Structure formats: structure tokens, C-alpha cells
Short mmCIF file of C-alpha atoms in Angstrom, two decimals:
data_model
loop_
_atom_site.label_atom_id
_atom_site.label_comp_id
_atom_site.label_asym_id
_atom_site.label_seq_id
_atom_site.Cartn_x
_atom_site.Cartn_y
_atom_site.Cartn_z
CA UNK A 1 17.31 37.10 20.79
CA UNK A 2 14.36 35.94 18.66
CA UNK A 3 14.96 32.96 16.32
CA UNK A 4 15.22 33.73 12.61
CA UNK A 5 15.21 30.28 11.05
CA UNK A 6 14.50 26.82 12.33
CA UNK A 7 16.30 24.77 9.88
CA UNK A 8 14.77 21.27 9.49
CA UNK A 9 17.32 18.45 8.68
CA UNK A 10 15.67 15.15 7.74
CA UNK A 11 17.06 11.75 8.28
CA UNK A 12 18.10 11.54 4.46
CA UNK A 13 19.53 15.02 4.35
CA UNK A 14 22.86 14.36 6.21
CA UNK A 15 24.79 17.08 3.98
CA UNK A 16 26.57 19.77 5.59
CA UNK A 17 26.37 21.81 2.20
CA UNK A 18 22.75 21.33 2.02
CA UNK A 19 20.65 24.17 0.52
CA UNK A 20 18.69 24.41 3.81
CA UNK A 21 22.04 25.43 5.62
CA UNK A 22 22.87 28.10 3.10
CA UNK A 23 23.52 31.50 5.04
CA UNK A 24 22.94 29.68 8.39
CA UNK A 25 23.75 32.20 11.26
CA UNK A 26 24.36 30.32 14.54
CA UNK A 27 23.63 33.56 16.38
CA UNK A 28 20.16 33.63 15.16
CA UNK A 29 19.23 30.30 13.50
CA UNK A 30 18.80 26.60 15.01
CA UNK A 31 18.87 23.23 13.13
CA UNK A 32 16.06 20.93 14.14
CA UNK A 33 16.39 17.09 13.83
CA UNK A 34 13.83 14.78 15.10
CA UNK A 35 13.72 10.95 15.55
CA UNK A 36 10.22 9.68 15.35
CA UNK A 37 9.16 6.12 16.40
CA UNK A 38 6.05 6.87 14.20
CA UNK A 39 8.23 6.64 11.14
CA UNK A 40 9.64 3.39 11.86
CA UNK A 41 6.04 2.01 12.54
CA UNK A 42 4.52 3.62 9.61
CA UNK A 43 6.99 1.91 7.42
CA UNK A 44 7.42 -1.48 9.25
CA UNK A 45 11.31 -1.06 9.15
CA UNK A 46 13.95 -3.61 9.75
CA UNK A 47 16.19 -3.12 12.63
CA UNK A 48 19.07 -2.63 10.27
CA UNK A 49 17.25 0.26 8.65
CA UNK A 50 16.09 1.86 11.90
CA UNK A 51 19.62 1.84 13.27
CA UNK A 52 21.25 3.20 10.20
CA UNK A 53 18.90 6.27 10.16
CA UNK A 54 19.17 7.06 13.88
CA UNK A 55 23.10 6.31 14.00
CA UNK A 56 23.73 8.54 10.94
CA UNK A 57 21.55 11.37 12.18
CA UNK A 58 23.29 11.39 15.73
CA UNK A 59 26.60 11.53 14.05
CA UNK A 60 25.48 14.46 11.86
CA UNK A 61 24.17 16.29 14.73
CA UNK A 62 27.47 15.84 16.40
CA UNK A 63 29.27 17.16 13.24
CA UNK A 64 27.11 20.41 13.38
CA UNK A 65 27.57 20.86 17.14
CA UNK A 66 31.39 20.72 16.59
CA UNK A 67 30.87 24.00 14.48
CA UNK A 68 29.31 25.62 17.42
CA UNK A 69 25.88 25.53 15.68
CA UNK A 70 22.74 25.16 17.80
CA UNK A 71 20.98 21.86 17.19
CA UNK A 72 17.58 21.18 18.48
CA UNK A 73 17.68 17.41 18.57
CA UNK A 74 14.56 15.24 19.68
CA UNK A 75 15.71 11.76 20.51
CA UNK A 76 13.20 8.79 19.98
CA UNK A 77 9.72 9.65 20.90
CA UNK A 78 6.28 8.45 20.12
CA UNK A 79 5.29 11.70 18.44
CA UNK A 80 4.82 12.02 14.70
CA UNK A 81 7.37 14.17 12.80
CA UNK A 82 4.70 16.81 12.28
CA UNK A 83 3.51 16.71 15.87
CA UNK A 84 6.92 17.03 17.15
CA UNK A 85 7.63 20.05 14.88
CA UNK A 86 4.53 21.87 15.98
CA UNK A 87 5.33 21.49 19.60
CA UNK A 88 8.90 22.73 19.00
CA UNK A 89 7.42 25.79 16.93
CA UNK A 90 5.33 26.69 19.95
CA UNK A 91 8.28 26.67 22.31
CA UNK A 92 11.05 28.14 19.95
CA UNK A 93 8.85 30.79 18.14
CA UNK A 94 10.83 30.94 14.92
CA UNK A 95 10.13 33.54 12.38
CA UNK A 96 10.26 30.77 9.54
CA UNK A 97 10.99 27.27 8.88
CA UNK A 98 13.79 26.23 6.26
CA UNK A 99 14.20 22.93 4.70
CA UNK A 100 15.62 21.27 1.58
CA UNK A 101 12.94 19.71 -0.38
CA UNK A 102 12.03 16.28 1.09
CA UNK A 103 12.44 13.08 -0.70
CA UNK A 104 9.32 11.74 0.29
CA UNK A 105 5.91 13.00 -1.00
CA UNK A 106 4.22 12.24 2.25
CA UNK A 107 6.82 14.15 4.46
CA UNK A 108 6.31 17.23 2.18
CA UNK A 109 2.68 16.99 2.67
CA UNK A 110 3.10 17.00 6.35
CA UNK A 111 5.34 19.81 6.45
CA UNK A 112 2.96 21.88 4.38
CA UNK A 113 0.26 21.03 6.83
CA UNK A 114 2.58 22.32 9.52
CA UNK A 115 2.83 25.47 7.65
CA UNK A 116 -0.93 25.70 7.39
CA UNK A 117 -1.69 24.92 11.04
CA UNK A 118 0.97 27.39 12.49
CA UNK A 119 0.97 30.05 10.04
CA UNK A 120 4.75 30.03 10.02
CA UNK A 121 6.45 30.74 6.71
CA UNK A 122 8.05 27.60 5.13
CA UNK A 123 10.95 27.92 2.77
CA UNK A 124 11.50 24.91 0.93
CA UNK A 125 14.78 24.99 -0.94
CA UNK A 126 15.97 23.05 -4.12
CA UNK A 127 18.00 19.89 -3.37
CA UNK A 128 21.29 20.47 -5.02
CA UNK A 129 22.37 16.97 -4.41
CA UNK A 130 20.59 15.88 -7.57
CA UNK A 131 22.03 16.56 -10.89
CA UNK A 132 18.54 17.10 -12.47
CA UNK A 133 15.84 19.12 -10.79
CA UNK A 134 12.12 18.11 -10.47
CA UNK A 135 11.37 20.96 -12.94
CA UNK A 136 13.95 20.04 -15.36
CA UNK A 137 12.78 16.42 -15.39
CA UNK A 138 9.10 17.70 -15.89
CA UNK A 139 10.34 19.72 -18.97
CA UNK A 140 12.03 16.53 -20.22
CA UNK A 141 8.98 14.48 -20.02
CA UNK A 142 6.62 17.17 -21.38
CA UNK A 143 5.11 16.03 -24.81
CA UNK A 144 6.80 12.67 -24.90
CA UNK A 145 4.43 9.59 -25.59
CA UNK A 146 7.04 7.47 -23.97
CA UNK A 147 9.55 8.02 -21.32
CA UNK A 148 12.83 6.00 -21.59
CA UNK A 149 15.72 6.31 -19.40
CA UNK A 150 18.41 5.95 -22.21
CA UNK A 151 17.33 9.22 -23.84
CA UNK A 152 17.25 10.93 -20.34
CA UNK A 153 20.68 9.38 -19.81
CA UNK A 154 22.26 10.81 -22.79
CA UNK A 155 20.95 14.17 -21.99
CA UNK A 156 22.53 13.99 -18.74
CA UNK A 157 25.88 12.84 -20.02
CA UNK A 158 25.87 15.95 -22.39
CA UNK A 159 24.80 18.16 -19.86
CA UNK A 160 27.25 17.26 -17.16
CA UNK A 161 30.26 16.40 -19.65
CA UNK A 162 30.65 12.98 -18.07
CA UNK A 163 32.42 10.25 -20.32
CA UNK A 164 32.31 12.53 -23.30
CA UNK A 165 35.07 13.56 -25.74
CA UNK A 166 35.64 16.49 -28.18
CA UNK A 167 34.37 15.65 -31.50
CA UNK A 168 34.32 18.42 -34.30
CA UNK A 169 31.94 16.22 -36.50
CA UNK A 170 29.27 15.97 -33.71
CA UNK A 171 26.51 18.49 -33.78
CA UNK A 172 27.37 19.76 -30.17
CA UNK A 173 31.09 19.19 -30.62
CA UNK A 174 31.19 16.12 -28.32
CA UNK A 175 30.56 12.30 -28.60
CA UNK A 176 30.61 9.54 -26.16
CA UNK A 177 33.85 8.08 -24.92
CA UNK A 178 34.51 4.86 -26.61
CA UNK A 179 32.32 5.72 -29.58
CA UNK A 180 29.00 4.45 -27.80
CA UNK A 181 26.58 5.25 -25.16
CA UNK A 182 26.05 2.01 -23.71
CA UNK A 183 28.31 -0.83 -22.98
CA UNK A 184 25.67 -3.24 -21.37
CA UNK A 185 26.50 -6.07 -23.73
CA UNK A 186 30.00 -6.30 -22.15
CA UNK A 187 28.54 -6.42 -18.41
CA UNK A 188 26.55 -9.49 -18.34
CA UNK A 189 28.85 -12.29 -17.51
CA UNK A 190 28.29 -15.08 -15.03
CA UNK A 191 30.91 -16.44 -12.75
CA UNK A 192 31.13 -19.86 -14.17
CA UNK A 193 31.59 -23.26 -12.25
CA UNK A 194 34.57 -22.07 -9.96
CA UNK A 195 32.75 -18.91 -8.70
CA UNK A 196 34.07 -15.40 -7.76
CA UNK A 197 37.81 -15.18 -7.03
CA UNK A 198 39.58 -12.82 -4.89
CA UNK A 199 36.56 -10.71 -3.71
CA UNK A 200 37.77 -7.55 -1.71
CA UNK A 201 36.38 -7.49 1.81
CA UNK A 202 33.56 -5.37 2.45
CA UNK A 203 34.37 -1.80 3.97
CA UNK A 204 33.57 -2.20 7.57
CA UNK A 205 33.25 0.40 10.18
CA UNK A 206 32.97 -0.90 13.82
CA UNK A 207 30.37 0.76 15.79
CA UNK A 208 31.61 3.76 17.92
CA UNK A 209 29.93 4.90 21.08
CA UNK A 210 27.09 6.64 19.46
CA UNK A 211 26.29 3.62 17.15
CA UNK A 212 26.64 1.18 20.08
CA UNK A 213 24.00 3.14 22.02
CA UNK A 214 21.66 3.28 18.92
CA UNK A 215 22.05 -0.66 18.37
CA UNK A 216 21.18 -1.32 22.12
CA UNK A 217 18.30 1.08 21.79
CA UNK A 218 16.93 -0.64 18.57
CA UNK A 219 17.43 -4.14 20.13
CA UNK A 220 15.22 -3.09 22.99
CA UNK A 221 12.63 -0.68 21.59
CA UNK A 222 12.06 -2.58 18.22
CA UNK A 223 12.66 -6.20 19.26
CA UNK A 224 9.41 -7.50 17.31
CA UNK A 225 10.88 -5.77 13.97
CA UNK A 226 12.36 -7.97 11.23
CA UNK A 227 16.15 -8.30 10.66
CA UNK A 228 19.37 -8.65 12.64
CA UNK A 229 21.98 -6.14 13.88
CA UNK A 230 24.77 -8.78 14.21
CA UNK A 231 26.61 -7.61 11.05
CA UNK A 232 25.88 -4.03 11.32
CA UNK A 233 29.08 -2.16 9.92
CA UNK A 234 27.85 0.58 7.73
CA UNK A 235 29.39 4.01 6.82
CA UNK A 236 27.52 6.49 8.96
CA UNK A 237 29.77 9.69 8.65
CA UNK A 238 31.09 11.86 5.57
CA UNK A 239 34.53 10.50 6.33
CA UNK A 240 33.36 6.66 6.41
CA UNK A 241 31.46 7.33 3.20
CA UNK A 242 34.53 8.83 1.47
CA UNK A 243 36.70 5.63 2.61
CA UNK A 244 33.93 3.41 1.23
CA UNK A 245 34.10 5.31 -2.07
CA UNK A 246 37.84 5.09 -2.12
CA UNK A 247 37.78 1.36 -1.56
CA UNK A 248 35.37 0.79 -4.22
CA UNK A 249 37.22 2.65 -6.83
CA UNK A 250 40.52 1.01 -5.99
CA UNK A 251 39.23 -2.53 -5.20
CA UNK A 252 36.15 -3.39 -6.94
CA UNK A 253 35.42 -0.92 -9.89
CA UNK A 254 37.97 -2.69 -12.07
CA UNK A 255 35.91 -5.77 -11.82
CA UNK A 256 32.60 -4.39 -11.32
CA UNK A 257 31.31 -4.41 -14.87
CA UNK A 258 31.93 -7.95 -15.90
CA UNK A 259 30.03 -9.35 -12.79
CA UNK A 260 27.55 -6.66 -11.80
CA UNK A 261 24.67 -9.07 -12.69
CA UNK A 262 26.17 -12.30 -11.44
CA UNK A 263 25.25 -13.87 -8.21
CA UNK A 264 26.83 -16.49 -5.89
CA UNK A 265 25.27 -18.20 -2.89
CA UNK A 266 26.70 -16.92 0.30
CA UNK A 267 28.70 -13.94 -1.33
CA UNK A 268 26.56 -10.83 -0.58
CA UNK A 269 29.00 -7.92 -1.42
CA UNK A 270 31.01 -9.16 -4.45
CA UNK A 271 32.26 -6.32 -6.56
CA UNK A 272 29.51 -3.92 -6.05
CA UNK A 273 30.06 -0.41 -4.73
CA UNK A 274 28.02 -0.55 -1.37
CA UNK A 275 27.64 3.24 -1.87
CA UNK A 276 23.72 3.58 -2.48
CA UNK A 277 23.29 4.18 1.48
CA UNK A 278 25.95 6.82 1.52
CA UNK A 279 24.42 8.50 -1.52
CA UNK A 280 20.85 8.44 -0.28
CA UNK A 281 21.76 9.75 3.10
CA UNK A 282 23.54 12.51 1.35
CA UNK A 283 27.00 11.73 2.90
CA UNK A 284 28.33 11.51 -0.76
CA UNK A 285 27.31 13.65 -3.67
CA UNK A 286 26.50 11.82 -6.96
CA UNK A 287 28.87 14.03 -9.15
CA UNK A 288 31.92 13.24 -6.80
CA UNK A 289 31.21 9.65 -7.13
CA UNK A 290 30.75 9.73 -10.82
CA UNK A 291 33.94 11.89 -11.28
CA UNK A 292 35.89 9.50 -9.43
CA UNK A 293 34.94 6.51 -11.49
CA UNK A 294 35.47 8.42 -14.83
CA UNK A 295 38.95 9.42 -13.43
CA UNK A 296 39.76 5.85 -12.85
CA UNK A 297 38.95 5.02 -16.27
CA UNK A 298 41.08 7.96 -17.60
CA UNK A 299 44.10 6.84 -15.41
CA UNK A 300 43.76 3.30 -16.95
CA UNK A 301 42.67 1.84 -13.56
CA UNK A 302 39.19 0.56 -14.75
CA UNK A 303 37.85 -0.41 -18.07
CA UNK A 304 35.43 1.81 -19.81
CA UNK A 305 32.64 -0.70 -20.14
CA UNK A 306 32.49 -1.23 -16.31
CA UNK A 307 32.80 2.51 -15.55
CA UNK A 308 30.14 3.37 -18.10
CA UNK A 309 27.76 0.83 -16.54
CA UNK A 310 28.35 2.26 -13.04
CA UNK A 311 27.77 5.73 -14.04
CA UNK A 312 24.62 4.81 -15.80
CA UNK A 313 23.32 3.61 -12.48
CA UNK A 314 23.80 6.98 -10.83
CA UNK A 315 23.65 9.56 -13.65
CA UNK A 316 20.89 7.59 -15.42
CA UNK A 317 18.71 5.37 -13.33
CA UNK A 318 19.08 7.17 -9.94
CA UNK A 319 18.13 10.49 -11.41
CA UNK A 320 15.50 9.05 -13.62
CA UNK A 321 13.57 7.21 -10.95
CA UNK A 322 13.42 10.46 -8.78
CA UNK A 323 11.94 12.25 -11.89
CA UNK A 324 9.50 9.47 -12.39
CA UNK A 325 8.64 9.52 -8.64
CA UNK A 326 7.79 13.19 -8.35
CA UNK A 327 6.18 13.36 -11.89
CA UNK A 328 3.63 10.73 -10.76
CA UNK A 329 2.96 11.17 -7.03
CA UNK A 330 0.65 10.55 -5.08
CA UNK A 331 -1.23 8.14 -7.74
CA UNK A 332 1.95 6.22 -8.49
CA UNK A 333 1.50 4.67 -4.76
CA UNK A 334 -1.52 2.99 -6.00
CA UNK A 335 -0.52 1.65 -9.28
CA UNK A 336 -1.35 -1.92 -9.98
CA UNK A 337 -1.64 -2.30 -14.00
CA UNK A 338 -1.53 -6.14 -13.82
CA UNK A 339 -4.26 -6.39 -11.21
CA UNK A 340 -1.93 -8.42 -8.94
CA UNK A 341 -4.08 -9.44 -5.98
CA UNK A 342 -2.05 -11.96 -4.17
CA UNK A 343 -0.71 -11.38 -0.35
CA UNK A 344 3.15 -11.42 0.19
CA UNK A 345 4.32 -14.91 1.04
CA UNK A 346 5.06 -15.04 4.76
CA UNK A 347 8.48 -16.29 4.27
CA UNK A 348 9.54 -13.07 2.88
CA UNK A 349 9.96 -12.07 6.50
CA UNK A 350 11.99 -15.21 7.47
CA UNK A 351 13.76 -16.50 4.63
CA UNK A 352 12.25 -20.11 5.40
CA UNK A 353 11.59 -21.40 1.97
CA UNK A 354 12.95 -24.51 0.01
CA UNK A 355 13.82 -22.17 -3.02
CA UNK A 356 17.59 -21.77 -2.83
CA UNK A 357 17.88 -18.36 -4.38
CA UNK A 358 15.11 -16.81 -2.49
CA UNK A 359 16.15 -18.46 0.73
CA UNK A 360 19.78 -17.00 0.14
CA UNK A 361 18.63 -13.49 -1.11
CA UNK A 362 15.93 -13.03 1.56
CA UNK A 363 18.12 -14.25 4.44
CA UNK A 364 20.84 -11.92 3.33
CA UNK A 365 18.52 -8.93 3.05
CA UNK A 366 17.09 -9.62 6.49
CA UNK A 367 20.56 -10.22 8.13
CA UNK A 368 22.65 -7.24 6.19
CA UNK A 369 19.91 -4.83 5.00
CA UNK A 370 21.35 -5.24 1.71
CA UNK A 371 21.13 -7.16 -1.60
CA UNK A 372 22.46 -6.13 -4.90
CA UNK A 373 20.42 -4.83 -7.81
CA UNK A 374 20.03 -8.36 -9.56
CA UNK A 375 19.00 -10.02 -6.32
CA UNK A 376 16.48 -7.31 -5.95
CA UNK A 377 15.28 -7.43 -9.47
CA UNK A 378 15.59 -10.97 -10.82
CA UNK A 379 15.08 -13.02 -7.64
CA UNK A 380 12.76 -11.40 -4.97
CA UNK A 381 11.23 -9.08 -7.42
CA UNK A 382 10.82 -11.67 -10.10
CA UNK A 383 9.05 -14.12 -7.80
CA UNK A 384 6.61 -11.34 -6.66
CA UNK A 385 5.88 -10.33 -10.18
CA UNK A 386 5.29 -13.75 -11.51
CA UNK A 387 3.39 -14.93 -8.23
CA UNK A 388 1.15 -11.87 -8.58
CA UNK A 389 1.86 -10.16 -5.31
CA UNK A 390 -0.12 -6.94 -4.61
CA UNK A 391 2.37 -4.10 -5.55
CA UNK A 392 1.52 -2.16 -2.45
CA UNK A 393 2.96 -5.29 -0.37
CA UNK A 394 6.11 -5.65 -2.28
CA UNK A 395 6.73 -2.03 -1.88
CA UNK A 396 6.28 -2.03 1.76
CA UNK A 397 8.70 -5.04 2.00
CA UNK A 398 11.33 -3.43 0.08
CA UNK A 399 11.10 -0.15 1.91
CA UNK A 400 11.26 -2.15 5.21
CA UNK A 401 14.25 -4.28 4.81
CA UNK A 402 16.85 -2.40 2.78
CA UNK A 403 18.98 0.24 4.60
CA UNK A 404 19.26 2.50 1.40
CA UNK A 405 15.53 2.49 0.79
CA UNK A 406 14.06 6.07 0.65
CA UNK A 407 10.58 6.22 -1.08
CA UNK A 408 11.58 8.46 -4.03
CA UNK A 409 14.15 5.78 -5.16
CA UNK A 410 12.47 2.58 -3.80
CA UNK A 411 8.95 3.18 -5.14
CA UNK A 412 9.60 3.45 -8.87
CA UNK A 413 12.20 0.57 -8.89
CA UNK A 414 9.90 -1.50 -7.27
CA UNK A 415 6.31 -0.67 -8.80
CA UNK A 416 7.84 0.26 -11.86
CA UNK A 417 10.83 -1.47 -12.98
CA UNK A 418 10.36 -4.76 -10.85
CA UNK A 419 6.57 -5.16 -10.72
CA UNK A 420 5.47 -3.44 -13.81
CA UNK A 421 2.47 -2.07 -11.86
CA UNK A 422 2.52 1.22 -13.74
CA UNK A 423 1.98 -0.60 -17.06
CA UNK A 424 5.27 0.46 -18.61
CA UNK A 425 5.83 4.22 -17.50
CA UNK A 426 9.01 2.99 -15.82
CA UNK A 427 10.27 0.15 -17.87
CA UNK A 428 9.60 -0.77 -21.47
CA UNK A 429 8.78 -4.40 -20.52
CA UNK A 430 8.06 -6.66 -17.44
CA UNK A 431 11.30 -8.18 -16.28
CA UNK A 432 9.82 -11.71 -16.55
CA UNK A 433 11.95 -14.88 -16.79
CA UNK A 434 12.15 -18.45 -15.91
CA UNK A 435 14.14 -20.09 -13.48
CA UNK A 436 16.84 -20.58 -16.37
CA UNK A 437 17.95 -17.00 -15.78
CA UNK A 438 18.75 -17.55 -12.28
CA UNK A 439 20.59 -20.82 -13.25
CA UNK A 440 22.60 -18.92 -15.69
CA UNK A 441 23.56 -16.08 -13.54
CA UNK A 442 24.29 -17.92 -10.29
CA UNK A 443 25.00 -21.37 -8.64
CA UNK A 444 21.69 -21.19 -6.62
CA UNK A 445 20.06 -24.00 -8.62
CA UNK A 446 22.89 -26.45 -7.75
CA UNK A 447 21.58 -26.49 -4.10
CA UNK A 448 17.86 -26.24 -4.99
CA UNK A 449 15.33 -29.19 -5.02
CA UNK A 450 13.64 -27.74 -8.11
CA UNK A 451 14.65 -28.08 -11.83
CA UNK A 452 14.74 -24.58 -13.62
CA UNK A 453 14.01 -26.74 -16.81
CA UNK A 454 10.70 -27.97 -15.65
CA UNK A 455 7.48 -26.05 -15.63
CA UNK A 456 5.07 -28.72 -14.26
CA UNK A 457 5.51 -31.76 -12.00
CA UNK A 458 7.01 -32.19 -8.52
CA UNK A 459 10.47 -30.91 -9.27
CA UNK A 460 9.33 -27.95 -11.48
CA UNK A 461 10.95 -24.65 -10.61
CA UNK A 462 8.32 -22.26 -9.03
CA UNK A 463 9.87 -19.55 -11.21
CA UNK A 464 9.26 -21.41 -14.32
CA UNK A 465 6.01 -22.58 -13.45
CA UNK A 466 4.85 -19.12 -12.62
CA UNK A 467 6.58 -17.59 -15.64
CA UNK A 468 4.56 -19.62 -17.99
CA UNK A 469 1.33 -18.84 -15.85
CA UNK A 470 2.29 -15.11 -16.08
CA UNK A 471 2.32 -15.15 -19.62
CA UNK A 472 -0.91 -16.97 -19.96
CA UNK A 473 -2.76 -14.74 -17.61
CA UNK A 474 -1.47 -11.60 -19.39
CA UNK A 475 -1.24 -12.89 -23.04
CA UNK A 476 -3.40 -10.31 -24.66
CA UNK A 477 -1.57 -7.27 -22.95
CA UNK A 478 1.85 -8.64 -23.45
CA UNK A 479 1.37 -9.49 -27.20
CA UNK A 480 1.08 -5.85 -28.07
CA UNK A 481 4.52 -5.16 -26.45
CA UNK A 482 7.26 -5.33 -29.07
CA UNK A 483 9.87 -6.33 -26.49
CA UNK A 484 7.63 -9.33 -25.05
CA UNK A 485 6.20 -10.47 -28.59
CA UNK A 486 8.84 -13.14 -28.92
CA UNK A 487 8.20 -14.67 -25.41
CA UNK A 488 4.41 -14.52 -26.02
CA UNK A 489 4.74 -16.25 -29.34
CA UNK A 490 6.35 -19.23 -27.53
CA UNK A 491 2.95 -20.05 -25.92
CA UNK A 492 1.81 -21.24 -29.26
CA UNK A 493 3.99 -24.25 -28.74
CA UNK A 494 2.16 -25.21 -25.63
CA UNK A 495 -0.88 -27.50 -25.99
CA UNK A 496 -4.15 -27.06 -24.22
CA UNK A 497 -3.36 -29.79 -21.86
CA UNK A 498 -0.03 -28.23 -20.86
CA UNK A 499 -1.79 -25.00 -20.33
CA UNK A 500 -4.20 -26.49 -17.98
CA UNK A 501 -1.34 -28.24 -16.01
CA UNK A 502 0.51 -24.97 -15.75
CA UNK A 503 -2.42 -23.04 -14.46
CA UNK A 504 -3.30 -25.81 -12.08
CA UNK A 505 0.34 -26.11 -10.69
CA UNK A 506 0.58 -22.20 -10.36
CA UNK A 507 -2.90 -22.25 -8.42
CA UNK A 508 -1.62 -24.95 -6.22
CA UNK A 509 1.50 -23.08 -5.34
CA UNK A 510 -0.61 -19.98 -4.33
CA UNK A 511 -2.90 -22.17 -2.30
CA UNK A 512 0.07 -23.63 -0.33
CA UNK A 513 1.43 -20.07 0.41
CA UNK A 514 -2.11 -18.88 1.51
CA UNK A 515 -2.47 -21.86 3.87
CA UNK A 516 0.92 -21.12 5.58
CA UNK A 517 0.12 -17.68 6.50
#
């Protein structure tokens, strides 16, 4: 019998209810999945990230086969995704290709090229996983002089009736739960001298036969790639993802809000959800996660401030960054508004640095494939911003080391929010701070040879030195930014002699890193 549809399932589309599978007929259709070594080399992926995608894909293929669905599964080969697909088309002779819209611009382009090369029809279907389509976001953005997540987030709350209450006085009949849209001010506490207490254990899933075979393969085939597999215990199936969600709602969500920005040396997991991987692989839907958190508040199991903060990360930021990505690709890849020109320090691949905060965050990232959002934004990302690392290299590092990194979400968060490389499209200001921020939000500085209060001298914190150098280098640009005006005004209190010292010490820091490459 002739093959009607070859249904392409990509590595981050492991959703049995995905649009590409609508109307699937096992009598005349076939699922096509491909492991490509080219993808792991094109993005110099860490061992954790490679293993996550391969193991999750193999488990998903097993799920489909259990339905008695035919699956054409190509295990690891040196062929690129598009080369492998062309070969499969020649062999299987499908009438058409079907795929849910890819999450990466480059993958979409390669599939389009296959369509042109083979002449086989390509049916690209909308990704229902997201709560705002690419076209809907484009309509939101059209005609606006500035895009700001907060206004988009409010639209999404209204559209999906999340944390909303009936209100006859409101124009649309609804107002936000608790009388305000944003509870950020209640969600910025640090742990204090005693540190976190009663932190629930991470949800761990011991590798089964499939996963163990993948781990062995990765250790052998990708031995020279960064990172470690010693602590590999990620959720890789729908059932494991649901258990991780349940564990978070019951054990961590009640404490999440207060401590979501706090850091503590040696404590990787804290009260965060650890759900981004499952969400980005499409093992969970964002709406089911949001509804579970909302129900916990309505049941009195978690405070509104924390639930709202969590919901904003998914319904606000996650949907927003996807919209920004597709609105601006492919040019967004090359954004460098601050003309950053430094190479990424070599120790980003080893964690071997005297700076305690960076040593902890980078070592953790390499060992676990994970760091929470403040470690990414205000430790590794902040250093790269102040140091002046080329945004493309920062992007490549984040895409490499984190298991939840898929380009649509990682690129805007890195180039836009973290590095301000888009000049303010994503974020309204650069997230620039001295080492005092890290001291306030963690205990890192107690174990560090540098002082965050000092900007010059042998004990000066590199973050603090580079912060003042950053303001000096970009003074004219930042002075016109209302959210940076106060920080720039502080430069007036620095003498010409101190300015010279700051510049000299910043130059010396960069020279040392350059010599060590």
C-alpha cells in the first residue's frame, strides 16, 4: 500500500496529541524520527543535553509503537537531519510530509529545502502546545513602538482566564486575583545567614534499559563533549513529567515565590519547578501546568504571590520569548547592539575560576545540565554582559550546556534579556549590577577571595570592576534609558583618576583571560 503521510516528529515535539499526529492512520501513515550526530556537533552540546534528547526520543518512539503505529526511527548517524529525510523519502515514497511547526528557524528552513529538493508536499501544522500563535503575537506587536512583556502577559491572563475573578466594575467583567497583576515585590527574598531549610529532594528517575544504553552511547561517542552524566536523572516520559509536576505543586510551590531569586552554594535545586525540560520537550502542556498551580492557590495550598510569579514565567515570559524569536529571525541571531567583542573565557567550559559564584554556577551547569534563572541571568549572564563577550558565543554556550535549551526560548533569553544585544527589544534595560547583588542574594561571597564592595585593587570583585567599566563604556547610550538613568548618574561621583583605575583594572582582567585561552 502506498504511504500517504510521513509524519516528522522532531526531538522537542514528544507530544502524542501534537497537531502533526491529527488524523494519523497506521494503515497508511508512518512516523519518522531521526537522531542526527550533526545536530549535536552543530551545537557543541553537553553530554547531558545529548543524552536527554536521545533518551526522550527513544522512549517516545516506544510509546507510539505500543499503539501499533509504524515508526521509522533512525538511530544515531553522521547524516544531517535533511540528508536523512531525503534518503527516507526516496525509499518510502510518501505522498506528503507532515510536521508540527519546528521550534528552530534553521530546522524549518532545512525542511523547506527538502520540500523544494524532492517536490514532496510539506504540510506544516500549527503548534497547539503554545497558548499564543506566531501570528497572534505578530498582531500583538504590530504598530507598537515598544514591546513589553507585562502588557502581553495581561492580555494572556485575560484571554485564558488565568488568575482572574469576576468583577462587574471592570470593562471586560474581570479583574486580576488579589487586585493586582504582578506580585514581584513579594518574591525577592534572600535566605539569610542560615540558608535554605527543609529543601525537598529533587524528583529523580533512575535510568531504565533504554536510558542506560543511551548514556553508554553518549559516553563513548561524545567523550570529548563537555559535562558529566554522573547525576543524570531527568524525566523522559509523559508519566515521569506528570510526577515531577505533582511533586513541585505539593512540595515546592508553597515556598517558590519567596525564594525564586535566591541562591546558595551547593544547592542546585532549591524550590524551583524543574519543569522547563518537560515543557520544552512537550511532555507537559503549559496550560495543564498553569492550571495545577492556580488550583493549588484556590485550594489554599500555596500563596497567591508565589503562584502568580510562577504563572508569569510560563504564561508571560515563555510565550513572549517565543513571539520575539519568530518575529525577528533570522537577523536576531546576529544582534550585537553593544558591540561586544571579547571571547568567552575558557573556564566557562571547566568551572575553574577563583570567583566563587561563577565556579559554583558553571560547575553545576556542566554536571547537571541545569541552573535556575537567576544563576543564568545574574551570575553567568551578568559576567558575560559586563565582560563584553560576543553574544554569539554566549548563545552557543547556553544552548550547549542546558538540557532545556531549545533555540526559540534560549536565544531571546540570552541575546535579549541577558546580554541586551538586541538594544532593548526584549528587555527595557540591561541587567547590569555589581557583585553586591550576588552578595545580597546568596552566600557565594563568603567563600570568595574578592570583595564585592571594592571596584579597584587586588581584592576588588571582578563583577564590581566590570560593572563600573560597563557604565563608562556605554555611558552615552545608557544615559537616555530611563531605567538606567540613576545608575549612570552615579558615575558623576567618580573622579577622573578613579575612572582611569577602573578602566585599567578591567583591561587587565580581560588580558589575563585572553592569555589563558
